[in-house]
mmCIF file of C-alpha atoms and ligand atoms in Angstrom:
data_model
loop_
_atom_site.group_PDB
_atom_site.id
_atom_site.type_symbol
_atom_site.label_atom_id
_atom_site.label_comp_id
_atom_site.label_asym_id
_atom_site.label_seq_id
_atom_site.Cartn_x
_atom_site.Cartn_y
_atom_site.Cartn_z
ATOM 1 C CA MET A 1 17.281 -23.101 -15.218
ATOM 2 C CA THR A 2 18.964 -20.452 -12.997
ATOM 3 C CA ARG A 3 16.180 -17.697 -11.476
ATOM 4 C CA ASP A 4 17.633 -14.797 -13.083
ATOM 5 C CA ALA A 5 14.863 -12.042 -12.111
ATOM 6 C CA GLN A 6 17.494 -9.581 -13.753
ATOM 7 C CA HIS A 7 16.717 -10.663 -17.200
ATOM 8 C CA THR A 8 12.867 -10.213 -16.529
ATOM 9 C CA SER A 9 13.111 -7.150 -14.601
ATOM 10 C CA ASP A 10 14.804 -5.859 -17.197
ATOM 11 C CA ARG A 11 11.842 -5.811 -19.308
ATOM 12 C CA TYR A 12 9.227 -4.937 -16.451
ATOM 13 C CA ASP A 13 6.954 -2.275 -17.089
ATOM 14 C CA LEU A 14 7.327 -0.484 -13.651
ATOM 15 C CA ASP A 15 5.460 2.868 -14.351
ATOM 16 C CA ALA A 16 2.039 0.372 -15.160
ATOM 17 C CA LEU A 17 2.623 -0.917 -11.625
ATOM 18 C CA ARG A 18 2.678 2.372 -10.386
ATOM 19 C CA SER A 19 0.019 3.693 -12.200
ATOM 20 C CA ALA A 20 -1.894 0.577 -10.821
ATOM 21 C CA MET A 21 -0.818 1.361 -7.437
ATOM 22 C CA LEU A 22 -2.326 4.732 -7.347
ATOM 23 C CA SER A 23 -5.778 3.898 -7.481
ATOM 24 C CA GLU A 24 -5.310 2.040 -3.949
ATOM 25 C CA ARG A 25 -6.159 4.713 -1.525
ATOM 26 C CA GLY A 26 -6.331 2.895 1.714
ATOM 27 C CA GLY A 27 -4.037 3.041 4.848
ATOM 28 C CA GLU A 28 -3.259 6.655 6.691
ATOM 29 C CA VAL A 29 -0.005 8.365 6.903
ATOM 30 C CA ASP A 30 1.844 8.008 10.293
ATOM 31 C CA ASP A 31 1.026 11.327 12.570
ATOM 32 C CA SER A 32 3.502 10.207 15.645
ATOM 33 C CA ILE A 33 5.298 13.474 14.942
ATOM 34 C CA PRO A 34 4.494 16.479 12.750
ATOM 35 C CA GLU A 35 6.914 16.127 9.814
ATOM 36 C CA LEU A 36 5.547 12.373 8.671
ATOM 37 C CA ALA A 37 1.676 13.815 9.143
ATOM 38 C CA ALA A 38 2.505 16.547 6.720
ATOM 39 C CA ALA A 39 3.402 13.477 3.549
ATOM 40 C CA ASP A 40 1.167 14.002 0.566
ATOM 41 C CA PRO A 41 -0.866 10.170 0.288
ATOM 42 C CA ASP A 42 -0.836 10.162 -3.204
ATOM 43 C CA VAL A 43 3.255 9.599 -3.442
ATOM 44 C CA CYS A 44 4.560 6.376 -4.950
ATOM 45 C CA GLY A 45 7.654 5.849 -5.876
ATOM 46 C CA ILE A 46 8.790 2.534 -7.111
ATOM 47 C CA ALA A 47 12.787 1.860 -7.501
ATOM 48 C CA ILE A 48 14.975 -1.673 -8.635
ATOM 49 C CA VAL A 49 18.487 -2.171 -8.751
ATOM 50 C CA ASP A 50 20.206 -5.158 -10.121
ATOM 51 C CA ARG A 51 23.815 -6.932 -9.899
ATOM 52 C CA ASP A 52 25.512 -4.287 -12.211
ATOM 53 C CA GLY A 53 24.173 -1.738 -10.115
ATOM 54 C CA ASP A 54 21.749 -0.504 -12.830
ATOM 55 C CA VAL A 55 19.111 1.361 -11.398
ATOM 56 C CA ARG A 56 15.210 1.145 -12.966
ATOM 57 C CA ASP A 57 12.920 3.434 -11.465
ATOM 58 C CA THR A 58 9.565 5.327 -11.906
ATOM 59 C CA GLU A 59 8.272 9.152 -11.226
ATOM 60 C CA ASP A 60 8.572 9.761 -7.006
ATOM 61 C CA ALA A 61 11.407 7.225 -6.842
ATOM 62 C CA ASP A 62 13.343 10.251 -5.969
ATOM 63 C CA ARG A 63 11.266 12.028 -3.512
ATOM 64 C CA GLU A 64 12.980 12.220 -0.385
ATOM 65 C CA PHE A 65 11.948 11.314 3.002
ATOM 66 C CA SER A 66 13.255 10.108 6.545
ATOM 67 C CA ILE A 67 13.900 6.358 6.357
ATOM 68 C CA GLN A 68 12.617 5.452 10.390
ATOM 69 C CA SER A 69 12.616 1.638 11.152
ATOM 70 C CA ALA A 70 13.952 0.995 7.599
ATOM 71 C CA VAL A 71 17.214 1.548 9.175
ATOM 72 C CA LYS A 72 17.222 -0.778 11.412
ATOM 73 C CA PRO A 73 18.767 -3.744 9.532
ATOM 74 C CA PHE A 74 21.501 -1.569 8.573
ATOM 75 C CA VAL A 75 22.466 -0.442 11.823
ATOM 76 C CA TYR A 76 22.118 -4.111 13.007
ATOM 77 C CA ALA A 77 24.557 -4.522 10.047
ATOM 78 C CA LEU A 78 26.944 -2.154 11.425
ATOM 79 C CA ALA A 79 26.710 -3.436 15.161
ATOM 80 C CA LEU A 80 27.365 -7.071 13.673
ATOM 81 C CA ALA A 81 29.799 -5.781 11.983
ATOM 82 C CA ASP A 82 31.634 -3.868 14.210
ATOM 83 C CA ALA A 83 31.444 -6.563 17.213
ATOM 84 C CA GLY A 84 33.767 -8.910 15.325
ATOM 85 C CA ASP A 85 33.551 -12.791 15.791
ATOM 86 C CA ASP A 86 30.633 -12.722 13.232
ATOM 87 C CA GLY A 87 28.815 -10.422 15.535
ATOM 88 C CA GLN A 88 28.756 -12.646 18.646
ATOM 89 C CA ALA A 89 28.338 -10.228 21.061
ATOM 90 C CA VAL A 90 25.518 -8.360 19.350
ATOM 91 C CA LEU A 91 23.543 -11.879 18.906
ATOM 92 C CA GLU A 92 23.823 -12.175 22.791
ATOM 93 C CA ALA A 93 22.414 -8.786 23.875
ATOM 94 C CA VAL A 94 19.803 -8.508 21.262
ATOM 95 C CA GLY A 95 17.576 -11.909 20.594
ATOM 96 C CA THR A 96 16.296 -12.684 16.926
ATOM 97 C CA GLU A 97 13.096 -14.155 17.296
ATOM 98 C CA PRO A 98 9.712 -12.441 16.314
ATOM 99 C CA THR A 99 6.962 -10.890 18.712
ATOM 100 C CA GLY A 100 3.828 -10.967 16.924
ATOM 101 C CA GLU A 101 3.665 -7.226 18.651
ATOM 102 C CA ALA A 102 3.584 -4.100 17.302
ATOM 103 C CA PHE A 103 7.006 -2.142 16.714
ATOM 104 C CA ASP A 104 6.810 -0.144 19.582
ATOM 105 C CA ALA A 105 5.529 -2.894 21.987
ATOM 106 C CA VAL A 106 7.267 -1.940 25.556
ATOM 107 C CA ILE A 107 8.298 -6.120 25.830
ATOM 108 C CA LEU A 108 11.977 -7.688 26.558
ATOM 109 C CA GLU A 109 12.482 -11.062 26.892
ATOM 110 C CA SER A 110 11.381 -12.030 30.240
ATOM 111 C CA GLU A 111 14.480 -14.388 31.442
ATOM 112 C CA THR A 112 16.910 -12.465 30.211
ATOM 113 C CA GLY A 113 16.000 -9.013 29.750
ATOM 114 C CA ARG A 114 16.927 -8.839 25.963
ATOM 115 C CA PRO A 115 14.674 -7.271 23.235
ATOM 116 C CA PRO A 116 13.157 -9.657 21.459
ATOM 117 C CA ASN A 117 15.038 -8.563 18.308
ATOM 118 C CA PRO A 118 16.555 -5.849 16.393
ATOM 119 C CA MET A 119 13.688 -4.797 14.233
ATOM 120 C CA VAL A 120 11.613 -3.561 16.709
ATOM 121 C CA ASN A 121 12.057 -0.306 18.627
ATOM 122 C CA ALA A 122 13.876 -1.800 21.407
ATOM 123 C CA GLY A 123 15.971 -3.902 19.775
ATOM 124 C CA ALA A 124 17.191 -0.798 17.336
ATOM 125 C CA LEU A 125 17.791 1.064 20.207
ATOM 126 C CA LEU A 126 20.089 -0.894 22.035
ATOM 127 C CA THR A 127 21.541 -2.266 18.553
ATOM 128 C CA ALA A 128 22.535 1.835 17.350
ATOM 129 C CA ASN A 129 24.489 1.923 20.467
ATOM 130 C CA LEU A 130 26.773 -1.300 19.597
ATOM 131 C CA VAL A 131 28.154 0.126 16.880
ATOM 132 C CA SER A 132 31.551 1.353 17.424
ATOM 133 C CA GLY A 133 31.976 5.121 19.273
ATOM 134 C CA SER A 134 32.834 5.808 23.074
ATOM 135 C CA THR A 135 30.308 8.766 22.832
ATOM 136 C CA PRO A 136 26.608 9.193 20.803
ATOM 137 C CA ASP A 137 28.274 11.569 18.398
ATOM 138 C CA GLU A 138 30.664 9.021 17.413
ATOM 139 C CA ARG A 139 28.245 6.004 17.320
ATOM 140 C CA PHE A 140 26.115 8.320 15.024
ATOM 141 C CA GLU A 141 28.590 8.974 13.047
ATOM 142 C CA ARG A 142 29.986 5.704 12.534
ATOM 143 C CA ILE A 143 26.141 4.957 11.674
ATOM 144 C CA LEU A 144 25.946 7.738 9.679
ATOM 145 C CA ALA A 145 29.306 6.739 7.442
ATOM 146 C CA GLY A 146 28.123 2.740 7.180
ATOM 147 C CA ILE A 147 24.096 4.030 6.201
ATOM 148 C CA SER A 148 25.761 6.344 3.822
ATOM 149 C CA ALA A 149 28.425 3.564 2.438
ATOM 150 C CA PHE A 150 25.353 1.156 1.955
ATOM 151 C CA ALA A 151 23.208 3.681 0.347
ATOM 152 C CA GLY A 152 26.509 4.860 -2.252
ATOM 153 C CA HIS A 153 26.586 8.569 -1.376
ATOM 154 C CA GLU A 154 26.969 10.780 1.811
ATOM 155 C CA LEU A 155 23.262 10.885 3.413
ATOM 156 C CA ARG A 156 21.644 13.573 5.703
ATOM 157 C CA VAL A 157 19.645 14.111 8.770
ATOM 158 C CA ASP A 158 16.094 15.685 8.660
ATOM 159 C CA ALA A 159 17.147 17.875 11.761
ATOM 160 C CA ASP A 160 12.963 18.465 12.243
ATOM 161 C CA VAL A 161 12.286 15.153 11.910
ATOM 162 C CA SER A 162 15.595 14.367 14.078
ATOM 163 C CA GLU A 163 14.238 17.186 16.904
ATOM 164 C CA SER A 164 10.409 15.707 16.600
ATOM 165 C CA GLU A 165 11.721 12.157 17.393
ATOM 166 C CA GLN A 166 13.509 13.425 20.466
ATOM 167 C CA LEU A 167 11.067 15.227 22.043
ATOM 168 C CA LEU A 168 8.304 13.044 21.544
ATOM 169 C CA GLY A 169 9.941 9.569 21.764
ATOM 170 C CA ASP A 170 8.384 9.293 25.243
ATOM 171 C CA ARG A 171 7.689 5.139 24.636
ATOM 172 C CA ASN A 172 10.996 4.822 23.234
ATOM 173 C CA ARG A 173 12.880 6.450 26.583
ATOM 174 C CA ALA A 174 10.039 3.841 28.289
ATOM 175 C CA LEU A 175 11.853 0.707 26.700
ATOM 176 C CA GLY A 176 15.188 2.823 27.566
ATOM 177 C CA TYR A 177 14.576 2.740 31.058
ATOM 178 C CA LEU A 178 12.790 -0.480 31.281
ATOM 179 C CA MET A 179 16.274 -1.888 29.289
ATOM 180 C CA ARG A 180 18.362 -0.065 31.884
ATOM 181 C CA SER A 181 16.604 -1.317 34.791
ATOM 182 C CA ARG A 182 17.120 -5.237 33.248
ATOM 183 C CA GLY A 183 20.832 -4.301 32.614
ATOM 184 C CA THR A 184 20.542 -4.565 29.198
ATOM 185 C CA LEU A 185 21.357 -1.043 27.760
ATOM 186 C CA GLY A 186 24.763 0.216 28.943
ATOM 187 C CA VAL A 187 24.465 3.997 28.272
ATOM 188 C CA PRO A 188 21.882 6.949 29.571
ATOM 189 C CA VAL A 189 18.870 6.704 27.955
ATOM 190 C CA ASP A 190 19.136 10.133 26.510
ATOM 191 C CA ASP A 191 22.274 9.335 24.845
ATOM 192 C CA ALA A 192 20.792 6.077 23.451
ATOM 193 C CA ILE A 193 17.422 7.907 22.141
ATOM 194 C CA SER A 194 19.785 10.264 20.400
ATOM 195 C CA VAL A 195 21.863 8.099 18.430
ATOM 196 C CA TYR A 196 18.623 6.080 17.480
ATOM 197 C CA ALA A 197 16.175 9.249 16.537
ATOM 198 C CA ARG A 198 19.237 10.597 14.146
ATOM 199 C CA ALA A 199 19.699 7.039 12.445
ATOM 200 C CA CYS A 200 15.580 7.144 12.065
ATOM 201 C CA SER A 201 15.949 10.930 10.510
ATOM 202 C CA LEU A 202 18.424 9.927 7.766
ATOM 203 C CA VAL A 203 16.973 10.995 4.162
ATOM 204 C CA VAL A 204 16.347 8.442 1.876
ATOM 205 C CA SER A 205 14.217 7.836 -1.302
ATOM 206 C CA ALA A 206 12.810 4.579 -2.951
ATOM 207 C CA GLU A 207 16.203 4.528 -5.306
ATOM 208 C CA VAL A 208 18.399 4.809 -2.339
ATOM 209 C CA LEU A 209 16.677 1.804 -0.708
ATOM 210 C CA ALA A 210 16.946 0.000 -3.448
ATOM 211 C CA VAL A 211 20.511 0.555 -3.459
ATOM 212 C CA MET A 212 20.549 -0.043 -0.120
ATOM 213 C CA GLY A 213 18.519 -3.136 -0.478
ATOM 214 C CA ALA A 214 20.978 -4.497 -3.345
ATOM 215 C CA THR A 215 23.549 -3.972 -1.139
ATOM 216 C CA LEU A 216 22.371 -6.948 1.401
ATOM 217 C CA ALA A 217 21.213 -8.826 -1.790
ATOM 218 C CA PHE A 218 24.954 -9.243 -2.862
ATOM 219 C CA GLY A 219 26.574 -9.974 0.032
ATOM 220 C CA GLY A 220 27.350 -6.776 1.557
ATOM 221 C CA ARG A 221 28.909 -5.434 -1.271
ATOM 222 C CA ASN A 222 26.947 -2.305 -3.148
ATOM 223 C CA PRO A 223 26.962 -3.102 -6.866
ATOM 224 C CA VAL A 224 26.568 0.343 -7.444
ATOM 225 C CA THR A 225 30.175 1.565 -5.777
ATOM 226 C CA GLY A 226 31.580 -2.133 -5.358
ATOM 227 C CA GLU A 227 32.674 -1.315 -1.891
ATOM 228 C CA GLN A 228 32.253 -4.351 0.412
ATOM 229 C CA VAL A 229 30.282 -2.394 3.327
ATOM 230 C CA VAL A 230 30.023 -5.570 5.517
ATOM 231 C CA PRO A 231 31.170 -8.914 5.653
ATOM 232 C CA GLY A 232 28.910 -11.689 4.021
ATOM 233 C CA SER A 233 28.739 -13.626 6.942
ATOM 234 C CA VAL A 234 26.825 -10.600 8.356
ATOM 235 C CA VAL A 235 24.386 -10.222 5.499
ATOM 236 C CA THR A 236 23.215 -13.560 5.798
ATOM 237 C CA THR A 237 22.413 -12.538 9.738
ATOM 238 C CA VAL A 238 20.261 -9.563 8.988
ATOM 239 C CA LEU A 239 18.586 -11.129 5.846
ATOM 240 C CA SER A 240 17.448 -13.632 8.392
ATOM 241 C CA VAL A 241 16.106 -11.889 10.806
ATOM 242 C CA MET A 242 14.574 -9.395 8.231
ATOM 243 C CA ALA A 243 12.967 -12.349 7.002
ATOM 244 C CA THR A 244 11.063 -13.201 10.013
ATOM 245 C CA CYS A 245 10.819 -9.866 11.591
ATOM 246 C CA GLY A 246 11.299 -6.801 9.132
ATOM 247 C CA MET A 247 7.428 -6.706 8.734
ATOM 248 C CA TYR A 248 6.473 -6.264 12.036
ATOM 249 C CA ASP A 249 3.204 -8.975 12.863
ATOM 250 C CA GLY A 250 2.354 -8.603 9.445
ATOM 251 C CA SER A 251 5.843 -10.539 9.109
ATOM 252 C CA GLY A 252 4.342 -14.052 8.637
ATOM 253 C CA GLY A 253 1.754 -13.041 5.678
ATOM 254 C CA TRP A 254 4.175 -11.315 4.100
ATOM 255 C CA MET A 255 6.642 -14.145 3.671
ATOM 256 C CA ARG A 256 4.215 -16.504 2.487
ATOM 257 C CA ARG A 257 2.786 -13.723 0.009
ATOM 258 C CA VAL A 258 6.063 -12.296 -1.187
ATOM 259 C CA GLY A 259 8.703 -14.466 0.343
ATOM 260 C CA LEU A 260 11.693 -11.536 0.530
ATOM 261 C CA PRO A 261 13.390 -10.429 3.606
ATOM 262 C CA ALA A 262 12.196 -6.927 3.955
ATOM 263 C CA LYS A 263 12.055 -4.002 6.275
ATOM 264 C CA SER A 264 9.183 -1.066 6.264
ATOM 265 C CA GLY A 265 9.222 2.349 8.126
ATOM 266 C CA VAL A 266 6.327 4.664 9.005
ATOM 267 C CA ALA A 267 7.157 7.338 6.435
ATOM 268 C CA GLY A 268 6.246 4.822 4.132
ATOM 269 C CA GLY A 269 9.344 3.665 2.601
ATOM 270 C CA LEU A 270 10.196 -0.214 2.377
ATOM 271 C CA VAL A 271 13.249 -2.164 1.231
ATOM 272 C CA ALA A 272 13.382 -5.633 0.070
ATOM 273 C CA SER A 273 16.114 -8.115 -1.230
ATOM 274 C CA VAL A 274 16.045 -10.736 -3.381
ATOM 275 C CA PRO A 275 19.264 -12.619 -2.368
ATOM 276 C CA TRP A 276 21.806 -12.428 -5.121
ATOM 277 C CA GLN A 277 19.840 -10.476 -7.705
ATOM 278 C CA LEU A 278 18.277 -7.447 -6.770
ATOM 279 C CA GLY A 279 17.537 -4.496 -4.369
ATOM 280 C CA LEU A 280 13.875 -3.203 -4.515
ATOM 281 C CA GLY A 281 12.810 0.425 -2.692
ATOM 282 C CA VAL A 282 9.484 1.447 -2.707
ATOM 283 C CA TYR A 283 8.076 5.013 -1.305
ATOM 284 C CA SER A 284 4.270 5.595 -0.233
ATOM 285 C CA PRO A 285 3.320 7.237 2.972
ATOM 286 C CA PRO A 286 0.112 5.740 3.725
ATOM 287 C CA LEU A 287 0.423 2.726 6.448
ATOM 288 C CA ASP A 288 -1.844 -0.379 7.116
ATOM 289 C CA GLU A 289 -2.829 -1.123 10.760
ATOM 290 C CA VAL A 290 0.702 -2.933 11.353
ATOM 291 C CA GLY A 291 2.575 0.336 10.123
ATOM 292 C CA ASN A 292 3.507 -1.040 6.781
ATOM 293 C CA SER A 293 3.005 0.932 3.247
ATOM 294 C CA VAL A 294 0.300 -0.543 2.106
ATOM 295 C CA ARG A 295 1.191 0.088 -1.746
ATOM 296 C CA GLY A 296 4.521 -0.717 -1.036
ATOM 297 C CA VAL A 297 3.189 -4.398 0.402
ATOM 298 C CA LEU A 298 1.165 -4.249 -2.877
ATOM 299 C CA VAL A 299 4.127 -3.290 -4.916
ATOM 300 C CA CYS A 300 6.737 -5.976 -3.696
ATOM 301 C CA GLU A 301 3.312 -9.037 -4.050
ATOM 302 C CA ARG A 302 3.174 -7.426 -8.150
ATOM 303 C CA LEU A 303 6.779 -7.787 -8.544
ATOM 304 C CA SER A 304 7.157 -10.977 -6.548
ATOM 305 C CA ASP A 305 4.477 -12.850 -8.468
ATOM 306 C CA ASP A 306 5.217 -11.164 -11.680
ATOM 307 C CA LEU A 307 9.003 -11.978 -11.642
ATOM 308 C CA GLY A 308 9.070 -14.959 -9.686
ATOM 309 C CA LEU A 309 11.300 -13.523 -6.841
ATOM 310 C CA HIS A 310 9.542 -15.605 -3.809
ATOM 311 C CA VAL A 311 12.518 -17.372 -2.231
ATOM 312 C CA PHE A 312 10.765 -20.273 -1.745
ATOM 313 C CA GLY A 313 8.916 -20.503 -5.079
ATOM 314 C CA PRO A 314 9.391 -21.812 -8.513
ATOM 315 C CA PRO A 315 11.896 -20.186 -11.012
ATOM 316 C CA PRO A 316 10.451 -17.291 -13.065
ATOM 317 C CA ALA A 317 8.619 -18.330 -16.179
HETATM 318 N N1 LIG B 1 11.053 7.153 14.381
HETATM 319 C C1 LIG B 1 9.781 5.695 14.800
HETATM 320 C C2 LIG B 1 9.956 5.130 16.171
HETATM 321 O O1 LIG B 1 11.220 5.289 17.063
HETATM 322 C C3 LIG B 1 10.248 4.603 14.156
HETATM 323 C C4 LIG B 1 8.953 3.466 13.804
HETATM 324 C C5 LIG B 1 9.112 2.707 12.689
HETATM 325 O O2 LIG B 1 9.336 3.250 11.501
HETATM 326 N N2 LIG B 1 8.320 1.666 12.340
HETATM 327 O O3 LIG B 1 9.301 4.685 16.625
#
């Protein structure tokens, strides 16, 4: 029996799931920058996109927020694609191992000086500057065009968020200088921060994340626009690293309970891909202790259980 989550998801009551989640009051809104601290903790938006590009969503699925670290797998995909040769140069520059540490931990591989993986800040700072482009602006323009292709429409930068990220990004600068000292960051630190901060400041919604997750789910082809954004071989690498590293030091428990490649962001966004079946997007600002959206994790747990989405689980009833 083929596992066809699309059929079962068509009948699923997402509004009832959202209502059930609103009673969940745990977690704290991120306060690393003023714009994130101002978020409404009661917002909860859910969206699903299927292989035909059909979108099912709830109230708040159109609420906009900055993508933050949820951008990292997509920047990684663009860097791998731009490197050619299935991204070999990027695979050599950035590790693919989970750290069990926080997303902003100041750690590099001791022997190589490489960032441990592209889903933590050190790795994303480097991958954002490995995309095509000879200047920070050219590299960011490549990221803007590529992430917009994943989204299916032109995205924009939240200028206030970008300014705060650059102004308050001392820890990321520390990571940048540490990588420079080990010879693993080939551009000036401020240039690297400029590209990375703007990438984190792209404005999305739960619905946009679901389209982006679906593009990864369908081998790099956007099911809404039909555009092949990156090669399928790149997507295999990206989904694998999302599965092991995407939820930070909650990745192990996530894979046991939810069983999907996913990536969270401190604004409260969460994107997940059900390979060859669905893309999921959730937005709810309150975060758990490792920086993942509390309601986002619970929504994905429920959808995985109810729709039989776990990549290692039995097919849906
Ligand atoms: N912009 C944030 C940072 O660089 C992103 C962190 C996150 O979303 N986990 O720390």
